[in-house]
CSV table of C-alpha atoms in Angstrom, one decimal:
chain,number,residue,atom,x,y,z
A,1,UNK,CA,27.8,50.1,26.1
A,2,UNK,CA,26.5,46.6,26.7
A,3,UNK,CA,23.0,47.8,26.0
A,4,UNK,CA,24.1,49.3,22.7
A,5,UNK,CA,26.0,46.1,21.7
A,6,UNK,CA,22.9,44.1,22.7
A,7,UNK,CA,20.7,46.3,20.5
A,8,UNK,CA,23.0,45.9,17.5
A,9,UNK,CA,23.0,42.1,18.1
A,10,UNK,CA,19.2,42.1,18.2
A,11,UNK,CA,19.0,44.1,14.9
A,12,UNK,CA,21.5,41.8,13.3
A,13,UNK,CA,19.5,38.7,14.3
A,14,UNK,CA,16.3,40.2,13.0
A,15,UNK,CA,18.0,41.0,9.7
A,16,UNK,CA,19.3,37.4,9.4
A,17,UNK,CA,15.9,35.9,10.2
A,18,UNK,CA,14.2,38.2,7.7
A,19,UNK,CA,16.4,36.6,5.0
A,20,UNK,CA,15.2,33.1,5.8
A,21,UNK,CA,13.2,30.8,3.6
A,22,UNK,CA,9.8,32.4,4.3
A,23,UNK,CA,11.2,35.9,3.3
A,24,UNK,CA,12.9,34.5,0.2
A,25,UNK,CA,9.6,32.8,-0.9
A,26,UNK,CA,7.7,36.0,-0.3
A,27,UNK,CA,10.2,38.0,-2.4
A,28,UNK,CA,9.6,35.9,-5.5
A,29,UNK,CA,8.0,37.7,-8.4
A,30,UNK,CA,4.5,36.5,-9.0
A,31,UNK,CA,3.9,35.8,-12.7
A,32,UNK,CA,1.0,34.7,-14.8
A,33,UNK,CA,1.9,33.3,-18.3
A,34,UNK,CA,-0.8,34.0,-21.0
A,35,UNK,CA,0.1,32.0,-24.1
A,36,UNK,CA,-1.0,29.6,-26.8
A,37,UNK,CA,0.8,26.4,-25.8
A,38,UNK,CA,3.8,25.3,-23.8
A,39,UNK,CA,7.5,26.0,-24.7
A,40,UNK,CA,10.8,27.3,-23.4
A,41,UNK,CA,9.2,30.6,-22.2
A,42,UNK,CA,7.2,28.6,-19.7
A,43,UNK,CA,10.1,26.4,-18.6
A,44,UNK,CA,12.4,29.5,-18.0
A,45,UNK,CA,9.8,31.0,-15.6
A,46,UNK,CA,8.7,27.8,-14.0
A,47,UNK,CA,12.3,26.7,-13.2
A,48,UNK,CA,13.7,30.1,-12.1
A,49,UNK,CA,14.4,30.5,-8.4
A,50,UNK,CA,13.1,34.1,-8.5
A,51,UNK,CA,9.7,33.5,-10.1
A,52,UNK,CA,6.5,32.2,-8.6
A,53,UNK,CA,4.3,31.2,-11.5
A,54,UNK,CA,0.8,31.4,-10.0
A,55,UNK,CA,-1.1,30.4,-13.2
A,56,UNK,CA,-1.0,29.7,-16.9
A,57,UNK,CA,-3.8,30.9,-19.1
A,58,UNK,CA,-4.3,29.7,-22.7
A,59,UNK,CA,-5.6,31.4,-25.8
A,60,UNK,CA,-6.0,30.6,-29.4
A,61,UNK,CA,-3.2,31.8,-31.7
A,62,UNK,CA,-0.7,29.4,-33.1
A,63,UNK,CA,-3.2,26.7,-32.3
A,64,UNK,CA,-6.7,26.5,-30.8
A,65,UNK,CA,-7.2,27.2,-27.1
A,66,UNK,CA,-8.3,23.6,-26.3
A,67,UNK,CA,-5.0,22.2,-27.7
A,68,UNK,CA,-3.0,25.0,-26.1
A,69,UNK,CA,-4.6,24.1,-22.8
A,70,UNK,CA,-3.7,20.4,-23.2
A,71,UNK,CA,-0.1,21.4,-24.1
A,72,UNK,CA,0.2,23.6,-21.0
A,73,UNK,CA,-1.2,20.8,-18.8
A,74,UNK,CA,1.2,18.3,-20.2
A,75,UNK,CA,4.0,20.8,-19.8
A,76,UNK,CA,3.5,21.4,-16.1
A,77,UNK,CA,3.4,17.6,-15.6
A,78,UNK,CA,6.8,17.3,-17.4
A,79,UNK,CA,8.1,20.1,-15.2
A,80,UNK,CA,6.7,18.4,-12.1
A,81,UNK,CA,4.6,21.5,-11.4
A,82,UNK,CA,1.0,20.3,-11.3
A,83,UNK,CA,0.4,22.8,-8.5
A,84,UNK,CA,0.3,25.6,-11.2
A,85,UNK,CA,-3.3,26.1,-12.3
A,86,UNK,CA,-3.9,26.0,-16.1
A,87,UNK,CA,-7.0,27.9,-17.2
A,88,UNK,CA,-8.4,27.9,-20.7
A,89,UNK,CA,-9.1,31.2,-22.3
A,90,UNK,CA,-10.7,32.6,-25.5
A,91,UNK,CA,-11.2,30.2,-28.4
A,92,UNK,CA,-11.9,33.0,-30.9
A,93,UNK,CA,-10.6,36.5,-31.5
A,94,UNK,CA,-12.9,39.4,-30.6
A,95,UNK,CA,-13.9,40.1,-34.3
A,96,UNK,CA,-11.3,38.5,-36.6
A,97,UNK,CA,-12.0,35.1,-38.1
A,98,UNK,CA,-10.7,32.5,-40.5
A,99,UNK,CA,-13.2,33.6,-43.2
A,100,UNK,CA,-12.3,37.3,-42.7
A,101,UNK,CA,-8.6,36.4,-43.0
A,102,UNK,CA,-9.2,34.5,-46.2
A,103,UNK,CA,-11.1,37.5,-47.6
A,104,UNK,CA,-8.2,39.8,-46.6
A,105,UNK,CA,-5.7,37.6,-48.4
A,106,UNK,CA,-7.8,37.6,-51.5
A,107,UNK,CA,-7.7,41.4,-51.5
A,108,UNK,CA,-4.2,42.2,-50.1
A,109,UNK,CA,-2.0,39.2,-50.5
A,110,UNK,CA,-0.9,36.1,-48.6
A,111,UNK,CA,0.1,36.1,-44.9
A,112,UNK,CA,3.2,34.3,-43.9
A,113,UNK,CA,1.7,32.7,-40.8
A,114,UNK,CA,-2.0,32.4,-39.8
A,115,UNK,CA,-1.6,30.2,-36.7
A,116,UNK,CA,-4.7,28.1,-36.0
A,117,UNK,CA,-6.0,28.9,-39.5
A,118,UNK,CA,-2.8,27.8,-41.3
A,119,UNK,CA,-3.2,24.9,-43.7
A,120,UNK,CA,-0.1,25.0,-45.9
A,121,UNK,CA,3.0,27.2,-46.5
A,122,UNK,CA,2.7,29.7,-49.3
A,123,UNK,CA,6.1,28.6,-50.6
A,124,UNK,CA,8.6,25.9,-49.8
A,125,UNK,CA,10.3,26.3,-46.4
A,126,UNK,CA,12.8,24.5,-44.2
A,127,UNK,CA,10.3,24.4,-41.4
A,128,UNK,CA,7.9,21.4,-40.8
A,129,UNK,CA,4.5,21.6,-42.6
A,130,UNK,CA,1.7,23.0,-40.5
A,131,UNK,CA,-1.0,20.7,-39.2
A,132,UNK,CA,-4.5,22.0,-39.4
A,133,UNK,CA,-7.0,21.3,-36.6
A,134,UNK,CA,-10.5,22.5,-35.9
A,135,UNK,CA,-11.4,24.4,-32.8
A,136,UNK,CA,-13.2,21.5,-31.3
A,137,UNK,CA,-11.2,18.6,-32.7
A,138,UNK,CA,-10.0,15.9,-30.2
A,139,UNK,CA,-6.5,16.6,-28.8
A,140,UNK,CA,-3.9,13.9,-29.0
A,141,UNK,CA,-0.4,15.3,-28.2
A,142,UNK,CA,2.8,13.7,-29.5
A,143,UNK,CA,4.4,14.1,-26.1
A,144,UNK,CA,1.5,12.3,-24.4
A,145,UNK,CA,-1.8,13.6,-23.1
A,146,UNK,CA,-2.0,15.1,-19.7
A,147,UNK,CA,-3.6,13.3,-16.7
A,148,UNK,CA,-4.4,16.5,-14.8
A,149,UNK,CA,-7.3,18.7,-15.7
A,150,UNK,CA,-7.6,22.4,-16.4
A,151,UNK,CA,-9.2,24.7,-13.9
A,152,UNK,CA,-13.0,25.1,-14.5
A,153,UNK,CA,-12.6,28.9,-14.4
A,154,UNK,CA,-12.5,31.1,-17.5
A,155,UNK,CA,-9.1,32.7,-18.1
A,156,UNK,CA,-10.4,36.3,-18.1
A,157,UNK,CA,-12.2,35.7,-14.7
A,158,UNK,CA,-9.0,34.0,-13.3
A,159,UNK,CA,-6.9,37.0,-14.3
A,160,UNK,CA,-9.3,39.4,-12.7
A,161,UNK,CA,-9.5,37.4,-9.5
A,162,UNK,CA,-5.7,37.1,-9.2
A,163,UNK,CA,-5.0,40.8,-9.6
A,164,UNK,CA,-7.6,41.6,-7.0
A,165,UNK,CA,-6.0,39.1,-4.7
A,166,UNK,CA,-2.5,40.4,-5.3
A,167,UNK,CA,-2.9,44.0,-6.3
A,168,UNK,CA,0.2,45.5,-7.9
A,169,UNK,CA,2.2,42.3,-7.3
A,170,UNK,CA,1.6,40.3,-10.5
A,171,UNK,CA,3.6,40.5,-13.7
A,172,UNK,CA,1.7,39.1,-16.7
A,173,UNK,CA,3.9,37.7,-19.5
A,174,UNK,CA,1.7,37.4,-22.6
A,175,UNK,CA,3.2,35.7,-25.6
A,176,UNK,CA,0.1,35.0,-27.8
A,177,UNK,CA,-2.8,37.1,-29.0
A,178,UNK,CA,-4.1,39.5,-26.3
A,179,UNK,CA,-7.7,38.3,-26.3
A,180,UNK,CA,-7.8,37.2,-22.7
A,181,UNK,CA,-6.4,40.5,-21.4
A,182,UNK,CA,-8.8,42.5,-23.5
A,183,UNK,CA,-11.8,40.5,-22.2
A,184,UNK,CA,-10.6,40.9,-18.6
A,185,UNK,CA,-10.3,44.7,-19.1
A,186,UNK,CA,-13.7,45.0,-20.6
A,187,UNK,CA,-15.2,42.9,-17.8
A,188,UNK,CA,-13.4,44.8,-15.1
A,189,UNK,CA,-12.2,48.4,-15.8
A,190,UNK,CA,-9.9,48.1,-12.8
A,191,UNK,CA,-8.1,45.1,-14.1
A,192,UNK,CA,-5.1,46.7,-15.9
A,193,UNK,CA,-4.5,49.2,-13.1
A,194,UNK,CA,-4.1,46.3,-10.6
A,195,UNK,CA,-1.4,44.6,-12.6
A,196,UNK,CA,2.1,45.3,-11.5
A,197,UNK,CA,3.6,45.0,-15.0
A,198,UNK,CA,2.5,43.7,-18.4
A,199,UNK,CA,5.3,42.3,-20.6
A,200,UNK,CA,3.9,41.1,-24.0
A,201,UNK,CA,5.5,39.8,-27.1
A,202,UNK,CA,3.7,41.4,-30.1
A,203,UNK,CA,3.8,44.1,-32.6
A,204,UNK,CA,6.6,45.0,-35.1
A,205,UNK,CA,8.3,48.2,-35.9
A,206,UNK,CA,11.2,47.8,-38.4
A,207,UNK,CA,13.0,44.4,-38.1
A,208,UNK,CA,16.0,43.6,-40.2
A,209,UNK,CA,17.8,40.4,-40.9
A,210,UNK,CA,20.8,39.9,-38.6
A,211,UNK,CA,21.8,36.2,-38.9
A,212,UNK,CA,23.2,34.9,-42.1
A,213,UNK,CA,21.6,31.5,-42.6
A,214,UNK,CA,18.7,30.1,-44.6
A,215,UNK,CA,16.3,29.7,-41.7
A,216,UNK,CA,17.0,33.1,-40.2
A,217,UNK,CA,16.6,34.7,-43.6
A,218,UNK,CA,13.2,33.1,-44.2
A,219,UNK,CA,11.8,34.7,-41.0
A,220,UNK,CA,13.4,38.1,-41.5
A,221,UNK,CA,12.3,38.3,-45.1
A,222,UNK,CA,8.7,38.6,-44.0
A,223,UNK,CA,9.3,42.1,-42.7
A,224,UNK,CA,10.9,43.5,-45.9
A,225,UNK,CA,7.4,44.4,-47.3
A,226,UNK,CA,5.4,44.4,-44.1
A,227,UNK,CA,7.6,45.8,-41.3
A,228,UNK,CA,4.7,46.7,-39.1
A,229,UNK,CA,2.9,43.3,-39.3
A,230,UNK,CA,3.3,40.7,-36.6
A,231,UNK,CA,1.2,37.5,-36.0
A,232,UNK,CA,0.0,38.0,-32.4
A,233,UNK,CA,-1.4,41.4,-33.1
A,234,UNK,CA,-2.7,40.4,-36.6
A,235,UNK,CA,-4.6,37.5,-35.2
A,236,UNK,CA,-6.7,39.7,-32.9
A,237,UNK,CA,-6.1,43.4,-33.7
A,238,UNK,CA,-9.1,44.6,-31.7
A,239,UNK,CA,-7.8,42.9,-28.6
A,240,UNK,CA,-4.3,44.4,-29.1
A,241,UNK,CA,-5.8,47.9,-29.4
A,242,UNK,CA,-7.9,47.5,-26.2
A,243,UNK,CA,-4.8,46.4,-24.4
A,244,UNK,CA,-2.8,49.3,-25.8
A,245,UNK,CA,-5.4,51.7,-24.4
A,246,UNK,CA,-5.6,50.1,-20.9
A,247,UNK,CA,-4.1,51.8,-17.9
A,248,UNK,CA,-1.2,49.5,-17.0
A,249,UNK,CA,1.2,50.9,-14.3
A,250,UNK,CA,4.1,49.5,-16.4
A,251,UNK,CA,3.9,48.3,-20.0
A,252,UNK,CA,6.7,46.6,-21.8
A,253,UNK,CA,6.4,45.6,-25.5
A,254,UNK,CA,8.7,42.9,-27.0
A,255,UNK,CA,8.1,43.4,-30.7
A,256,UNK,CA,9.4,41.2,-33.5
A,257,UNK,CA,12.4,43.5,-34.0
A,258,UNK,CA,14.9,41.9,-31.5
A,259,UNK,CA,14.0,38.4,-32.5
A,260,UNK,CA,15.9,38.5,-35.9
A,261,UNK,CA,19.2,38.4,-34.0
A,262,UNK,CA,18.2,35.2,-32.2
A,263,UNK,CA,17.8,31.6,-33.1
A,264,UNK,CA,17.0,28.3,-31.4
A,265,UNK,CA,20.1,26.5,-32.8
A,266,UNK,CA,21.0,22.8,-32.3
A,267,UNK,CA,23.8,24.0,-30.1
A,268,UNK,CA,21.5,26.0,-27.8
A,269,UNK,CA,19.1,23.2,-27.6
A,270,UNK,CA,21.8,20.8,-26.5
A,271,UNK,CA,23.0,23.3,-23.9
A,272,UNK,CA,19.5,23.7,-22.5
A,273,UNK,CA,18.9,20.0,-22.5
A,274,UNK,CA,22.1,19.4,-20.6
A,275,UNK,CA,21.3,22.2,-18.0
A,276,UNK,CA,17.7,21.0,-17.4
A,277,UNK,CA,16.3,18.2,-15.3
A,278,UNK,CA,16.1,14.8,-17.1
A,279,UNK,CA,12.4,15.0,-17.9
A,280,UNK,CA,12.6,18.6,-19.1
A,281,UNK,CA,15.7,17.7,-21.0
A,282,UNK,CA,13.9,14.9,-22.9
A,283,UNK,CA,11.1,17.4,-23.7
A,284,UNK,CA,13.6,20.0,-25.0
A,285,UNK,CA,15.3,17.3,-27.2
A,286,UNK,CA,12.0,17.0,-29.2
A,287,UNK,CA,11.9,20.7,-30.1
A,288,UNK,CA,12.4,21.8,-33.7
A,289,UNK,CA,15.4,24.1,-34.2
A,290,UNK,CA,15.7,27.1,-36.4
A,291,UNK,CA,13.0,29.4,-35.0
A,292,UNK,CA,13.7,32.9,-33.6
A,293,UNK,CA,13.4,33.3,-29.8
A,294,UNK,CA,10.3,35.5,-29.9
A,295,UNK,CA,8.7,34.5,-26.5
A,296,UNK,CA,12.0,33.7,-24.8
A,297,UNK,CA,13.0,37.3,-25.1
A,298,UNK,CA,9.9,38.3,-23.0
A,299,UNK,CA,10.8,35.8,-20.3
A,300,UNK,CA,14.5,36.8,-20.5
A,301,UNK,CA,13.5,40.4,-20.0
A,302,UNK,CA,11.6,39.5,-16.8
A,303,UNK,CA,14.5,37.4,-15.5
A,304,UNK,CA,17.2,39.9,-16.5
A,305,UNK,CA,16.4,43.3,-18.1
A,306,UNK,CA,20.1,43.7,-18.8
A,307,UNK,CA,19.6,41.6,-22.0
A,308,UNK,CA,18.2,44.8,-23.6
A,309,UNK,CA,20.7,46.9,-25.6
A,310,UNK,CA,18.2,49.2,-27.2
A,311,UNK,CA,14.8,50.5,-26.2
A,312,UNK,CA,12.5,53.4,-26.7
A,313,UNK,CA,9.4,54.8,-24.9
A,314,UNK,CA,6.6,55.1,-27.4
A,315,UNK,CA,2.8,55.4,-27.5
A,316,UNK,CA,1.6,52.2,-29.2
A,317,UNK,CA,-1.7,51.1,-30.7
A,318,UNK,CA,-2.8,48.7,-33.5
A,319,UNK,CA,-4.8,49.3,-36.7
A,320,UNK,CA,-8.3,47.9,-36.4
A,321,UNK,CA,-9.6,49.2,-39.8
A,322,UNK,CA,-10.2,46.2,-42.2
A,323,UNK,CA,-7.9,47.2,-45.0
A,324,UNK,CA,-4.3,46.5,-46.1
A,325,UNK,CA,-2.9,47.6,-42.8
A,326,UNK,CA,-5.3,45.6,-40.6
A,327,UNK,CA,-3.5,44.6,-37.4
A,328,UNK,CA,-0.4,46.7,-38.2
A,329,UNK,CA,1.5,48.4,-35.3
A,330,UNK,CA,1.0,52.1,-34.8
A,331,UNK,CA,3.4,54.2,-32.8
A,332,UNK,CA,4.1,57.8,-31.9
A,333,UNK,CA,6.7,59.7,-29.9
A,334,UNK,CA,5.6,62.1,-27.2
A,335,UNK,CA,3.5,65.0,-28.5
A,336,UNK,CA,2.5,63.2,-31.7
A,337,UNK,CA,0.0,60.6,-30.4
A,338,UNK,CA,-3.7,61.2,-31.2
A,339,UNK,CA,-4.7,61.1,-27.6
A,340,UNK,CA,-7.4,58.4,-27.9
A,341,UNK,CA,-6.3,56.5,-24.8
A,342,UNK,CA,-3.1,54.9,-26.2
A,343,UNK,CA,-0.6,54.2,-23.4
A,344,UNK,CA,3.1,54.9,-23.3
A,345,UNK,CA,5.1,51.6,-23.6
A,346,UNK,CA,8.7,50.7,-23.1
A,347,UNK,CA,9.5,49.1,-26.5
A,348,UNK,CA,12.5,46.7,-26.6
A,349,UNK,CA,14.2,47.2,-30.0
A,350,UNK,CA,17.4,45.2,-29.5
A,351,UNK,CA,18.9,42.7,-27.1
A,352,UNK,CA,22.2,40.8,-26.5
A,353,UNK,CA,21.5,37.3,-27.8
A,354,UNK,CA,24.4,35.7,-25.9
A,355,UNK,CA,23.2,37.2,-22.7
A,356,UNK,CA,19.7,35.9,-23.4
A,357,UNK,CA,21.0,32.4,-24.0
A,358,UNK,CA,22.9,32.5,-20.7
A,359,UNK,CA,19.7,33.6,-18.9
A,360,UNK,CA,17.9,30.7,-20.5
A,361,UNK,CA,20.5,28.1,-19.4
A,362,UNK,CA,20.7,29.6,-15.9
A,363,UNK,CA,17.0,29.4,-15.4
A,364,UNK,CA,16.8,25.8,-16.3
A,365,UNK,CA,19.8,24.9,-14.2
A,366,UNK,CA,18.1,26.5,-11.1
A,367,UNK,CA,15.4,23.8,-11.4
A,368,UNK,CA,18.0,21.1,-11.1
A,369,UNK,CA,19.5,22.7,-8.0
A,370,UNK,CA,16.1,22.6,-6.3
A,371,UNK,CA,15.7,19.0,-7.3
A,372,UNK,CA,12.5,19.5,-9.3
């Protein structure tokens, strides 16, 4: 009997020790963020107790890659996470260009948002006017320029190296055009298969206006005549198609659809500012309200998949023919896909906005508890 009691005691002690700090650290989910700047999506993942951000890669999209890199570097400084490497990625899409986009608009009509190529709004809007930069213009950030430097590595090479170092363990959260991921896959055909999960914000299926205010209506109205068009995919359709045909063990698509039920309101900004550390709170206070929570849904899904209230498994690809549907989302249910390599994706169609907001606040509060 004493031997049995002793055995149980030893097993109990081993279980307790296995739940110690080293085990908790090892259990954190490894994440690489691939994006075109620095915003709440980064802060949610950097501050969460359950996430180990092992790198941030930049890409051109909303702005050019050099500016996105500087924003990410300044962001990790503000978050007191200079240990997180920031690696600059692709400056240009694989084939698309500013000149091609202007030609497309002359033939098929104006795009609502062109990212780095945007010079002015097509019509009056409640949002701030865009500021146009060239791809090699000097960067001078309003929140101050970073003192730390980017990694000398190229983003695609960094991604390949990381997935080989941690096979099957890394979640990539991509919230910009998919150029870096497409380049990595073309350089190393094993790349996608070594990723644990890819969660990307991109594509559009059939969004509808949910919120009844001027700002929300402006964003939702874009989809009335172009329900399959979304900026990230439209900026680099060829990259989006390559990624759609790559062998990811798990692929989750966060399209524009659930974003129309969300908004970065002044109230939410104040709650996030209050929950965060003082330095992060000051940074949040400078953010412009009114935008949907596009990228934050992707981070929210990684932190708590229970935010999802509607989803569907579909085969997804993107139109790479230079015509009126260039960059549009293509999708099929089982048995109807053309069978050209397109992969089945878990497509998030609807979320619980209140639960997402709670996840955002909780993630920022966890950084305060750690004393970041």
